[in-house]
Coordinates of C-alpha atoms in Angstrom, one line a residue:
Chain A
M1 CA 121.8 56.8 53.0
T2 CA 125.4 56.7 54.0
S3 CA 126.3 56.8 57.6
S4 CA 128.2 60.1 57.1
Q5 CA 125.0 61.7 55.9
D6 CA 123.3 60.4 59.0
A7 CA 126.0 61.7 61.2
A8 CA 125.7 65.2 59.6
L9 CA 121.9 65.1 60.0
A10 CA 122.2 64.0 63.6
A11 CA 124.6 66.8 64.3
A12 CA 122.3 69.4 62.7
L13 CA 119.3 68.1 64.6
E14 CA 121.4 68.1 67.8
H15 CA 122.3 71.7 67.2
Q16 CA 118.6 72.6 66.7
Y17 CA 117.7 70.7 69.9
R18 CA 120.2 72.8 71.9
Q19 CA 118.8 76.0 70.3
L20 CA 115.2 74.9 71.2
A21 CA 116.3 74.6 74.8
V22 CA 117.5 78.2 74.8
F23 CA 114.4 79.4 73.1
A24 CA 112.2 77.6 75.6
A25 CA 114.1 79.3 78.4
R26 CA 113.6 82.7 76.7
A27 CA 109.8 82.0 76.4
E28 CA 109.8 81.3 80.1
R29 CA 111.5 84.6 80.8
L30 CA 108.9 86.3 78.6
R31 CA 106.2 85.0 80.9
T32 CA 107.7 87.1 83.8
L33 CA 107.1 90.3 81.7
V34 CA 103.3 89.7 81.5
P35 CA 101.9 92.3 83.9
P36 CA 100.3 90.8 87.0
P37 CA 96.7 91.7 88.1
T38 CA 96.5 95.4 89.2
S39 CA 94.1 97.6 91.0
L40 CA 94.7 100.4 88.5
W41 CA 91.4 99.8 86.9
R42 CA 87.8 99.5 87.9
G43 CA 84.7 97.9 86.3
A44 CA 84.8 97.3 82.5
A45 CA 88.3 98.7 82.2
Q46 CA 89.5 96.2 84.8
R47 CA 87.9 93.3 82.9
A48 CA 89.4 94.5 79.6
F49 CA 92.9 94.8 81.1
E50 CA 92.6 91.4 82.7
A51 CA 91.4 89.8 79.5
A52 CA 94.2 91.3 77.5
T53 CA 97.0 90.3 79.9
Q54 CA 95.5 86.8 80.3
S55 CA 95.4 86.4 76.5
I56 CA 99.0 87.5 76.2
G57 CA 100.0 85.2 79.1
T58 CA 98.2 82.3 77.4
A59 CA 100.0 82.9 74.1
V60 CA 103.3 83.0 75.9
D61 CA 102.5 79.8 77.8
E62 CA 101.5 78.0 74.6
T63 CA 104.6 79.3 72.9
R64 CA 106.8 77.7 75.5
S65 CA 104.7 74.5 75.5
A66 CA 105.1 74.2 71.6
L67 CA 108.8 74.7 72.0
L68 CA 109.0 72.0 74.6
S69 CA 107.0 69.7 72.3
A70 CA 109.3 70.6 69.4
Q71 CA 112.3 69.8 71.6
A72 CA 110.9 66.4 72.6
A73 CA 110.2 65.5 69.0
M74 CA 113.7 66.6 68.0
R75 CA 115.1 64.3 70.7
T76 CA 113.1 61.4 69.2
A77 CA 114.3 62.3 65.7
I78 CA 118.0 62.4 66.9
A79 CA 117.5 59.0 68.5
E80 CA 116.0 57.6 65.4
V81 CA 118.9 58.8 63.2
E82 CA 121.4 57.5 65.6
S83 CA 119.7 54.1 65.7
R84 CA 120.3 53.7 61.9
A85 CA 124.0 53.4 62.4
Chain B
M1 CA 93.5 102.9 104.3
P2 CA 93.5 101.1 107.7
D3 CA 96.6 102.9 108.9
G4 CA 95.0 106.3 108.2
L5 CA 97.7 107.3 105.7
I6 CA 96.7 108.8 102.4
V7 CA 99.5 108.3 100.0
S8 CA 99.5 109.9 96.6
G9 CA 102.3 109.6 94.1
G10 CA 101.6 112.7 92.1
G11 CA 100.0 115.6 94.0
D12 CA 96.3 115.2 93.5
T13 CA 96.7 112.6 90.7
A14 CA 93.5 110.5 90.6
V15 CA 95.0 107.9 88.3
E16 CA 98.5 106.7 88.9
T17 CA 100.0 107.6 85.5
V18 CA 103.4 106.6 86.8
E19 CA 102.1 103.0 87.2
L20 CA 100.4 103.2 83.8
Y21 CA 103.6 104.1 82.2
G22 CA 105.3 101.3 84.1
V23 CA 102.9 98.7 82.8
A24 CA 103.2 100.2 79.3
G25 CA 107.0 100.0 79.5
Q26 CA 106.8 96.4 80.7
L27 CA 104.6 95.4 77.8
E28 CA 106.9 97.2 75.4
L29 CA 109.8 95.2 76.7
L30 CA 107.7 92.0 76.3
W31 CA 106.7 92.7 72.7
R32 CA 110.3 93.6 71.7
E33 CA 111.6 90.4 73.2
A34 CA 108.8 88.4 71.6
A35 CA 109.7 89.9 68.2
A36 CA 113.3 89.0 68.6
L37 CA 112.4 85.4 69.7
R38 CA 110.0 85.1 66.7
S39 CA 112.7 86.2 64.3
E40 CA 115.2 83.7 65.6
L41 CA 112.7 80.9 65.7
G42 CA 111.9 81.6 62.0
A43 CA 115.5 81.3 61.1
L44 CA 115.6 77.6 62.2
E45 CA 115.7 75.7 59.0
A46 CA 113.5 72.5 58.5
P47 CA 115.5 69.4 57.6
S48 CA 116.0 68.9 53.9
G49 CA 115.6 65.7 51.9
L50 CA 113.8 62.5 52.6
S51 CA 116.3 61.2 55.0
A52 CA 115.0 63.2 58.0
P53 CA 112.8 61.2 60.3
I54 CA 109.2 62.0 60.7
A55 CA 109.8 63.2 64.3
A56 CA 112.0 66.0 62.9
W57 CA 109.2 67.2 60.7
R58 CA 106.9 67.0 63.7
A59 CA 109.4 69.1 65.7
H60 CA 109.3 71.8 63.0
A61 CA 105.5 71.8 62.9
E62 CA 105.6 72.6 66.6
L63 CA 108.1 75.2 65.9
D64 CA 105.8 76.9 63.3
R65 CA 103.1 76.8 65.9
A66 CA 105.4 78.5 68.4
V67 CA 106.2 81.2 65.9
A68 CA 102.5 81.9 65.3
L69 CA 101.8 82.0 69.1
V70 CA 104.7 84.3 70.0
H71 CA 103.7 86.5 67.1
Q72 CA 100.2 86.7 68.7
A73 CA 101.7 87.7 72.1
E74 CA 103.9 90.2 70.4
V75 CA 101.1 91.9 68.5
Q76 CA 98.8 92.0 71.5
A77 CA 101.5 93.4 73.8
Q78 CA 102.5 96.0 71.3
F79 CA 98.9 97.2 70.9
F80 CA 98.2 97.4 74.7
S81 CA 101.6 99.0 75.4
G82 CA 100.7 101.8 73.0
A83 CA 97.2 102.1 74.3
L84 CA 98.3 102.4 77.9
A85 CA 101.0 105.0 77.1
R86 CA 98.3 107.0 75.2
A87 CA 95.9 106.7 78.2
A88 CA 98.6 107.8 80.6
D89 CA 99.4 110.8 78.3
G90 CA 95.7 111.7 78.3
Y91 CA 95.3 111.5 82.0
D92 CA 98.3 113.7 82.5
A93 CA 96.9 116.3 80.1
V94 CA 93.4 116.2 81.7
E95 CA 94.8 116.5 85.2
S96 CA 97.1 119.3 84.3
S97 CA 94.2 121.2 82.8
A98 CA 92.0 120.4 85.8
Q99 CA 94.7 121.8 88.2
R100 CA 95.0 124.9 86.0
L101 CA 91.2 125.4 86.1
L102 CA 91.0 124.8 89.9
G103 CA 94.0 127.1 90.5
G104 CA 92.4 129.7 88.3
A105 CA 89.1 129.5 90.2
I106 CA 90.9 129.9 93.5
D107 CA 92.9 132.9 92.1
S108 CA 89.6 134.5 90.8
L109 CA 88.1 134.1 94.2
G110 CA 91.2 135.6 95.8
G111 CA 90.9 138.6 93.4
L112 CA 87.2 139.0 94.2
I113 CA 88.0 139.0 97.9
G114 CA 90.7 141.6 97.4
M115 CA 88.4 143.9 95.5
L116 CA 85.6 143.5 98.1
A117 CA 87.9 143.6 101.1
P118 CA 86.5 146.8 102.6
A119 CA 83.0 145.3 102.6
F120 CA 84.4 142.3 104.5
I121 CA 85.8 144.3 107.4
P122 CA 82.6 144.2 109.6
G123 CA 82.3 140.5 109.0
I124 CA 86.0 139.9 109.8
A125 CA 85.6 141.9 113.0
I126 CA 82.6 139.8 114.0
T127 CA 84.5 136.5 113.2
A128 CA 87.5 137.6 115.1
A129 CA 85.4 138.6 118.1
S130 CA 83.6 135.2 117.9
F131 CA 87.0 133.4 117.7
A132 CA 88.3 135.3 120.7
A133 CA 85.2 134.3 122.7
L134 CA 85.9 130.6 122.1
S135 CA 87.6 128.5 124.8
S136 CA 91.2 127.5 124.0
A137 CA 90.1 123.9 123.4
E138 CA 87.4 125.1 121.0
R139 CA 89.9 127.4 119.2
N140 CA 92.4 124.6 119.0
R141 CA 89.7 122.3 117.6
L142 CA 88.7 124.8 115.0
L143 CA 92.3 125.4 113.9
S144 CA 92.8 121.7 113.6
D145 CA 89.6 121.1 111.5
P146 CA 90.7 119.7 108.1
R147 CA 88.0 121.8 106.5
V148 CA 89.4 125.0 108.0
V149 CA 93.0 123.9 107.2
G150 CA 91.9 123.1 103.6
A151 CA 90.3 126.5 103.3
V152 CA 93.5 128.2 104.5
R153 CA 95.5 126.2 102.1
A154 CA 93.3 127.3 99.2
G155 CA 93.2 130.9 100.5
V156 CA 97.0 131.0 100.5
G157 CA 96.9 130.0 96.9
G158 CA 94.7 133.0 96.1
A159 CA 96.3 135.5 98.5
D160 CA 98.5 137.1 95.8
D161 CA 95.4 137.7 93.6
A162 CA 93.7 139.4 96.5
L163 CA 96.7 141.7 96.9
L164 CA 96.8 142.5 93.2
A165 CA 93.1 143.2 93.1
R166 CA 93.4 145.6 96.0
A167 CA 96.2 147.3 94.1
G168 CA 93.9 147.8 91.2
V169 CA 95.5 145.2 88.8
P170 CA 92.9 144.0 86.3
A171 CA 91.9 140.4 86.9
P172 CA 93.0 139.1 83.5
L173 CA 96.4 140.6 83.9
A174 CA 96.7 139.2 87.5
G175 CA 95.7 135.8 86.2
M176 CA 98.3 136.0 83.5
L177 CA 101.0 136.9 86.0
G178 CA 99.9 134.4 88.6
E179 CA 101.0 130.8 89.4
N180 CA 98.5 129.4 86.9
G181 CA 99.9 131.8 84.2
L182 CA 103.5 133.0 83.9
G183 CA 104.2 132.2 87.6
L184 CA 105.6 135.6 88.3
T185 CA 103.5 136.3 91.4
G186 CA 101.9 133.5 93.5
L187 CA 102.7 133.0 97.2
P188 CA 106.1 134.8 97.0
L189 CA 104.3 138.1 96.2
A190 CA 102.0 137.8 99.2
A191 CA 104.8 136.7 101.6
G192 CA 107.1 139.4 100.2
T193 CA 104.5 142.1 100.7
L194 CA 103.9 141.0 104.3
A195 CA 107.7 140.9 104.9
T196 CA 108.0 144.5 103.4
I197 CA 105.2 145.8 105.6
G198 CA 106.7 144.0 108.6
G199 CA 110.1 145.5 107.8
I200 CA 108.6 149.1 107.9
F201 CA 107.7 148.4 111.6
G202 CA 111.1 146.9 112.4
A203 CA 110.1 143.3 112.1
F204 CA 111.8 140.5 110.1
S205 CA 115.1 142.4 109.8
P206 CA 117.6 140.4 107.7
A207 CA 121.1 139.9 108.8
G208 CA 124.1 137.7 108.1
V209 CA 124.7 134.4 109.9
R210 CA 127.7 132.6 111.5
V211 CA 128.2 129.2 113.1
A212 CA 128.1 129.9 116.8
G213 CA 129.0 126.4 117.9
S214 CA 129.2 122.7 116.9
Q215 CA 129.1 119.5 118.9
P216 CA 130.0 116.0 117.8
L217 CA 127.2 113.6 118.3
P218 CA 127.3 109.9 119.1
A219 CA 127.9 107.7 116.1
L220 CA 124.8 106.0 114.5
A221 CA 124.4 103.8 111.5
A222 CA 122.9 105.4 108.4
P223 CA 119.2 106.2 108.7
T224 CA 117.0 103.3 107.7
G225 CA 113.4 104.6 107.9
F226 CA 111.2 107.7 108.1
A227 CA 110.8 107.6 111.9
D228 CA 114.6 107.2 112.3
R229 CA 115.2 110.1 109.9
L230 CA 112.7 112.4 111.8
S231 CA 114.3 111.5 115.1
R232 CA 117.6 112.8 113.9
I233 CA 116.3 116.3 113.4
P234 CA 117.7 118.2 116.4
N235 CA 115.5 119.8 119.1
P236 CA 117.2 123.1 119.7
A237 CA 115.6 123.4 123.2
Q238 CA 117.2 120.2 124.3
Q239 CA 120.5 120.3 122.3
D240 CA 122.1 123.6 123.4
G241 CA 120.4 125.5 120.6
A242 CA 121.5 123.3 117.8
Q243 CA 119.2 123.8 114.8
L244 CA 120.7 121.3 112.4
T245 CA 122.7 118.1 112.3
V246 CA 125.1 117.2 109.5
E247 CA 126.1 113.5 109.0
T248 CA 128.8 112.6 106.4
Y249 CA 129.3 109.0 105.1
R250 CA 132.1 107.5 103.1
M251 CA 130.6 105.1 100.6
P252 CA 132.3 101.9 99.4
D253 CA 133.5 103.6 96.2
G254 CA 135.1 106.3 98.3
E255 CA 132.5 109.0 97.6
L256 CA 131.6 111.3 100.5
R257 CA 127.8 111.8 101.0
A258 CA 125.9 113.9 103.5
E259 CA 122.6 113.8 105.3
V260 CA 121.4 117.2 106.6
Y261 CA 118.6 117.4 109.2
I262 CA 117.0 120.8 109.8
A263 CA 114.8 121.8 112.8
G264 CA 111.6 123.9 112.9
T265 CA 111.1 127.5 114.0
V266 CA 112.9 128.3 117.2
D267 CA 111.7 131.9 117.9
F268 CA 108.2 133.0 117.0
D269 CA 108.8 136.7 117.9
P270 CA 108.6 138.9 114.7
W271 CA 111.1 141.2 116.3
A272 CA 113.5 138.4 117.3
E273 CA 117.2 139.0 117.1
G274 CA 120.1 136.6 116.7
E275 CA 118.0 133.5 115.8
P276 CA 118.0 132.5 112.1
W277 CA 115.1 130.1 112.7
D278 CA 112.6 132.9 113.3
M279 CA 109.4 134.3 111.7
G280 CA 111.4 136.3 109.2
S281 CA 112.9 133.2 107.8
N282 CA 109.4 131.6 107.6
L283 CA 108.3 134.5 105.4
A284 CA 111.6 134.6 103.5
N285 CA 111.3 130.9 102.7
A286 CA 107.9 131.6 101.1
V287 CA 109.5 134.2 98.9
G288 CA 112.6 132.4 97.7
P289 CA 116.1 131.2 98.7
G290 CA 118.2 133.2 101.1
S291 CA 116.3 133.1 104.4
G292 CA 118.3 133.2 107.6
S293 CA 117.8 129.5 108.2
Y294 CA 118.7 128.8 104.5
E295 CA 122.0 130.8 104.9
A296 CA 122.6 129.1 108.3
V297 CA 122.4 125.6 106.7
L298 CA 124.8 126.8 104.0
A299 CA 127.2 128.1 106.7
A300 CA 127.0 124.8 108.6
M301 CA 127.5 122.7 105.5
R302 CA 130.6 124.7 104.7
E303 CA 131.9 124.2 108.2
A304 CA 131.3 120.4 107.7
G305 CA 133.5 120.5 104.6
L306 CA 130.7 120.1 102.1
D307 CA 130.5 122.0 98.9
S308 CA 128.0 122.2 96.0
D309 CA 129.3 119.0 94.5
T310 CA 128.8 116.8 97.6
P311 CA 125.8 114.5 97.1
V312 CA 123.4 115.4 99.9
Q313 CA 119.9 114.6 101.2
F314 CA 117.8 117.0 103.2
T315 CA 115.3 116.1 105.9
G316 CA 113.4 118.9 107.6
Y317 CA 110.5 119.6 110.0
S318 CA 108.3 122.7 109.8
Q319 CA 110.5 125.7 108.9
G320 CA 113.3 123.1 108.4
A321 CA 111.1 121.4 105.9
A322 CA 110.6 124.6 103.9
T323 CA 114.3 125.4 104.2
A324 CA 115.1 121.9 102.9
A325 CA 112.7 122.3 100.0
R326 CA 114.2 125.7 99.2
L327 CA 117.7 124.2 99.2
A328 CA 116.5 121.3 96.9
A329 CA 114.7 123.8 94.6
S330 CA 117.7 126.1 94.3
G331 CA 119.5 123.7 91.9
D332 CA 122.8 124.8 93.6
F333 CA 123.5 121.4 95.1
D334 CA 123.7 117.8 94.2
V335 CA 120.5 116.9 96.0
R336 CA 119.7 113.2 95.9
G337 CA 116.6 113.1 98.2
L338 CA 114.2 115.2 100.3
V339 CA 112.0 114.3 103.2
T340 CA 109.8 116.9 104.8
F341 CA 107.5 116.8 107.8
G342 CA 104.8 119.5 108.4
G343 CA 106.5 122.2 106.3
P344 CA 104.9 125.0 104.3
T345 CA 106.3 123.6 101.1
G346 CA 103.3 123.6 98.7
Q347 CA 104.5 126.4 96.4
I348 CA 108.2 125.5 96.5
E349 CA 108.9 123.7 93.3
V350 CA 111.3 120.9 93.9
P351 CA 112.9 119.5 90.7
S352 CA 111.3 116.3 89.6
S353 CA 114.7 114.7 89.5
V354 CA 114.9 114.8 93.3
P355 CA 113.2 111.8 95.0
A356 CA 110.9 113.5 97.5
V357 CA 108.5 112.4 100.3
I358 CA 106.4 115.2 101.6
V359 CA 104.4 114.5 104.8
E360 CA 101.5 116.8 105.6
H361 CA 98.7 116.3 108.2
T362 CA 95.4 117.4 106.8
D363 CA 94.8 119.2 110.1
D364 CA 98.2 120.9 110.2
L365 CA 97.7 124.7 109.7
V366 CA 101.4 125.3 109.4
A367 CA 101.8 122.9 106.4
A368 CA 98.6 124.5 104.8
L369 CA 100.3 127.9 104.9
G370 CA 102.5 126.7 102.1
G371 CA 99.5 126.8 99.8
P372 CA 98.2 124.0 97.5
Q373 CA 100.9 121.3 97.0
T374 CA 102.4 121.7 93.5
N375 CA 105.1 119.0 93.7
A376 CA 103.3 116.6 91.5
H377 CA 106.2 114.1 91.3
A378 CA 106.7 113.8 95.1
V379 CA 105.2 111.0 97.2
I380 CA 102.7 113.0 99.3
V381 CA 101.7 111.4 102.6
E382 CA 98.7 112.8 104.5
R383 CA 97.0 111.9 107.7
Y384 CA 94.2 113.3 109.9
A385 CA 96.3 113.3 113.0
T386 CA 93.8 114.6 115.5
E387 CA 90.8 112.6 114.4
G388 CA 88.7 111.8 117.4
M389 CA 91.1 113.7 119.7
D390 CA 89.9 115.4 122.9
F391 CA 91.3 119.0 122.7
D392 CA 90.8 119.8 126.4
G393 CA 94.2 120.5 127.8
S394 CA 96.0 119.7 124.5
E395 CA 98.9 121.7 123.2
L396 CA 98.3 124.4 120.5
M397 CA 97.9 122.9 117.0
P398 CA 98.7 119.3 118.1
A399 CA 98.7 118.0 114.5
H400 CA 101.8 120.1 113.8
R401 CA 103.7 118.7 116.8
V402 CA 106.8 116.6 116.0
G403 CA 105.3 113.8 118.1
A404 CA 102.3 113.6 115.8
Y405 CA 104.6 113.4 112.8
G406 CA 106.6 110.7 114.6
Q407 CA 103.4 108.6 114.7
T408 CA 102.9 109.1 111.0
A409 CA 106.5 108.3 110.3
H410 CA 106.1 104.9 112.1
L411 CA 103.0 104.2 110.1
M412 CA 104.9 105.1 106.9
D413 CA 107.7 102.6 107.9
D414 CA 105.0 99.9 108.4
S415 CA 103.2 100.8 105.2
D416 CA 103.3 98.5 102.2
D417 CA 102.3 101.2 99.7
A418 CA 104.4 100.6 96.6
R419 CA 105.2 104.3 96.0
L420 CA 106.3 104.9 99.6
V421 CA 108.3 101.7 99.8
A422 CA 110.1 102.4 96.5
T423 CA 110.9 106.1 97.2
G424 CA 111.8 105.2 100.9
S425 CA 114.1 102.6 99.7
T426 CA 115.8 105.0 97.3
I427 CA 116.3 107.6 100.0
A428 CA 117.5 105.0 102.6
G429 CA 119.9 103.5 100.0
F430 CA 121.6 106.9 99.5
T431 CA 123.8 106.4 102.6
G432 CA 123.0 102.8 103.3
G433 CA 126.2 100.8 103.2
G434 CA 128.3 103.9 103.9
V435 CA 130.6 104.3 106.9
L436 CA 129.9 107.3 109.2
V437 CA 132.7 109.9 109.0
S438 CA 131.2 112.6 111.2
R439 CA 127.9 113.5 112.9
T440 CA 127.8 117.0 114.2
A441 CA 125.1 119.3 115.5
Y442 CA 125.4 123.0 114.7
E443 CA 124.1 126.1 116.3
V444 CA 124.0 129.1 113.9
E445 CA 123.2 132.7 114.9
R446 CA 122.3 135.9 113.1
I447 CA 124.8 138.7 113.3
S448 CA 124.4 142.4 112.7
S449 CA 125.2 143.6 109.1
S450 CA 128.2 145.6 110.5
S451 CA 129.9 142.4 111.7
S452 CA 132.8 140.9 109.7
A453 CA 131.6 137.3 109.9
V454 CA 130.4 135.3 106.9
G455 CA 126.8 136.2 106.4
A456 CA 123.8 136.1 104.1
G457 CA 124.7 137.1 100.6
C458 CA 128.4 136.9 101.3
R459 CA 129.2 133.4 100.1

């Protein structure tokens, strides 16, 4: 592979890396929209509401975690491409 | 609640549908943002060719996982958002039906009482004689019993049906005309009938009004809480007869805003002359706009340089509360907030666009005379003010006293109830940050219909 192809790849990966940082921040903001515990409900309805919001919260947390892992892997990939030069 | 306050954010709403809609809205925002994020994540292209390092492929595998997870959050949030909104719709529908059924039951009872009225006369005479035989403390205790006050409130709701039944109107037709049907009768019919009968005997005679005097008051910062607001309502006996205070504020954007504070009944004599805050105005407020105190507030507002376009908030106590509610209900002003203490406001329909806090002690007979509270959107604050009280030597109807409402107002300021805090903050924010332009107390008087001054119906 030519160094110019590596440079283009590194630039593309760098661009995706920056996008991932923005997406991770958006996932973090998404977490603030998950409704907190409330006294609106009683008994089984209360448990169902808590289970639902907890499940949504967990999915949002794991989304953010996956995006951070993707970002870390992307950083490694960029370093690897740059080391070829 | 430990502070004794009972706060409801929707009349007798058992389930807080406003909060349900709030959570549903939050979840809708969540799923829409999750959907947008998923769409943009999916648009990130994986590296092409064999030159991409393995770490780049690993990054995209994590990205695919993120897409699946955010999709899961999106679908769940969308489902629960819809379910909560439907639940809230259902609660609203059920409660509306329940109120209609309860109102119908009270009206039917009122109609029955009206038809059987002659049979009740001996019983009423015995009850009246028994009441007269009680000591003043016992009478006061009875009139402050929340069960008695609650019964009076319900009875007021059915008073029109009793009158219609006495007049021979068939029950189904009365029900159709009443507040749970077409809304053509209700408390206004009962109060109007009483005012007409009183008028035959020379009581409650209407007349025009004019501003008799005004007095600049010391400058104060904009009101910050409920107790502060209540304390600004003038006491006519201590302020040279002034029945209302008008404050004007210049806001940072140059807009002029006003706070109007309206006092309670000044003269309880049905044959009173010269005083707009009289019993005639109490009855007139129950019928509709245009009472003496209503016209008096208009006259003072004009004197203060306010017009129908000036954003205004009203705060009132007792008759002043009903007058304030009537002004807000008229739709003739740019009303941005309403706070009432101990007023017979139950059947005065304040527009739901007006942030309102209605304070009523459960042992306050005067507030109960307004009938069942119909302002479902308002924050209703109740308290059993005389609980455990020794009535020996106490004033008549202590739960209606301004001092008792002052205690409640302080408890409200200390309360962390979300509805009270939110609406209180909206109301305080109306003139918060504004610069006081004027603060004036007004005395308004009735004039005879032959006088040339500006009067009721002349504006």
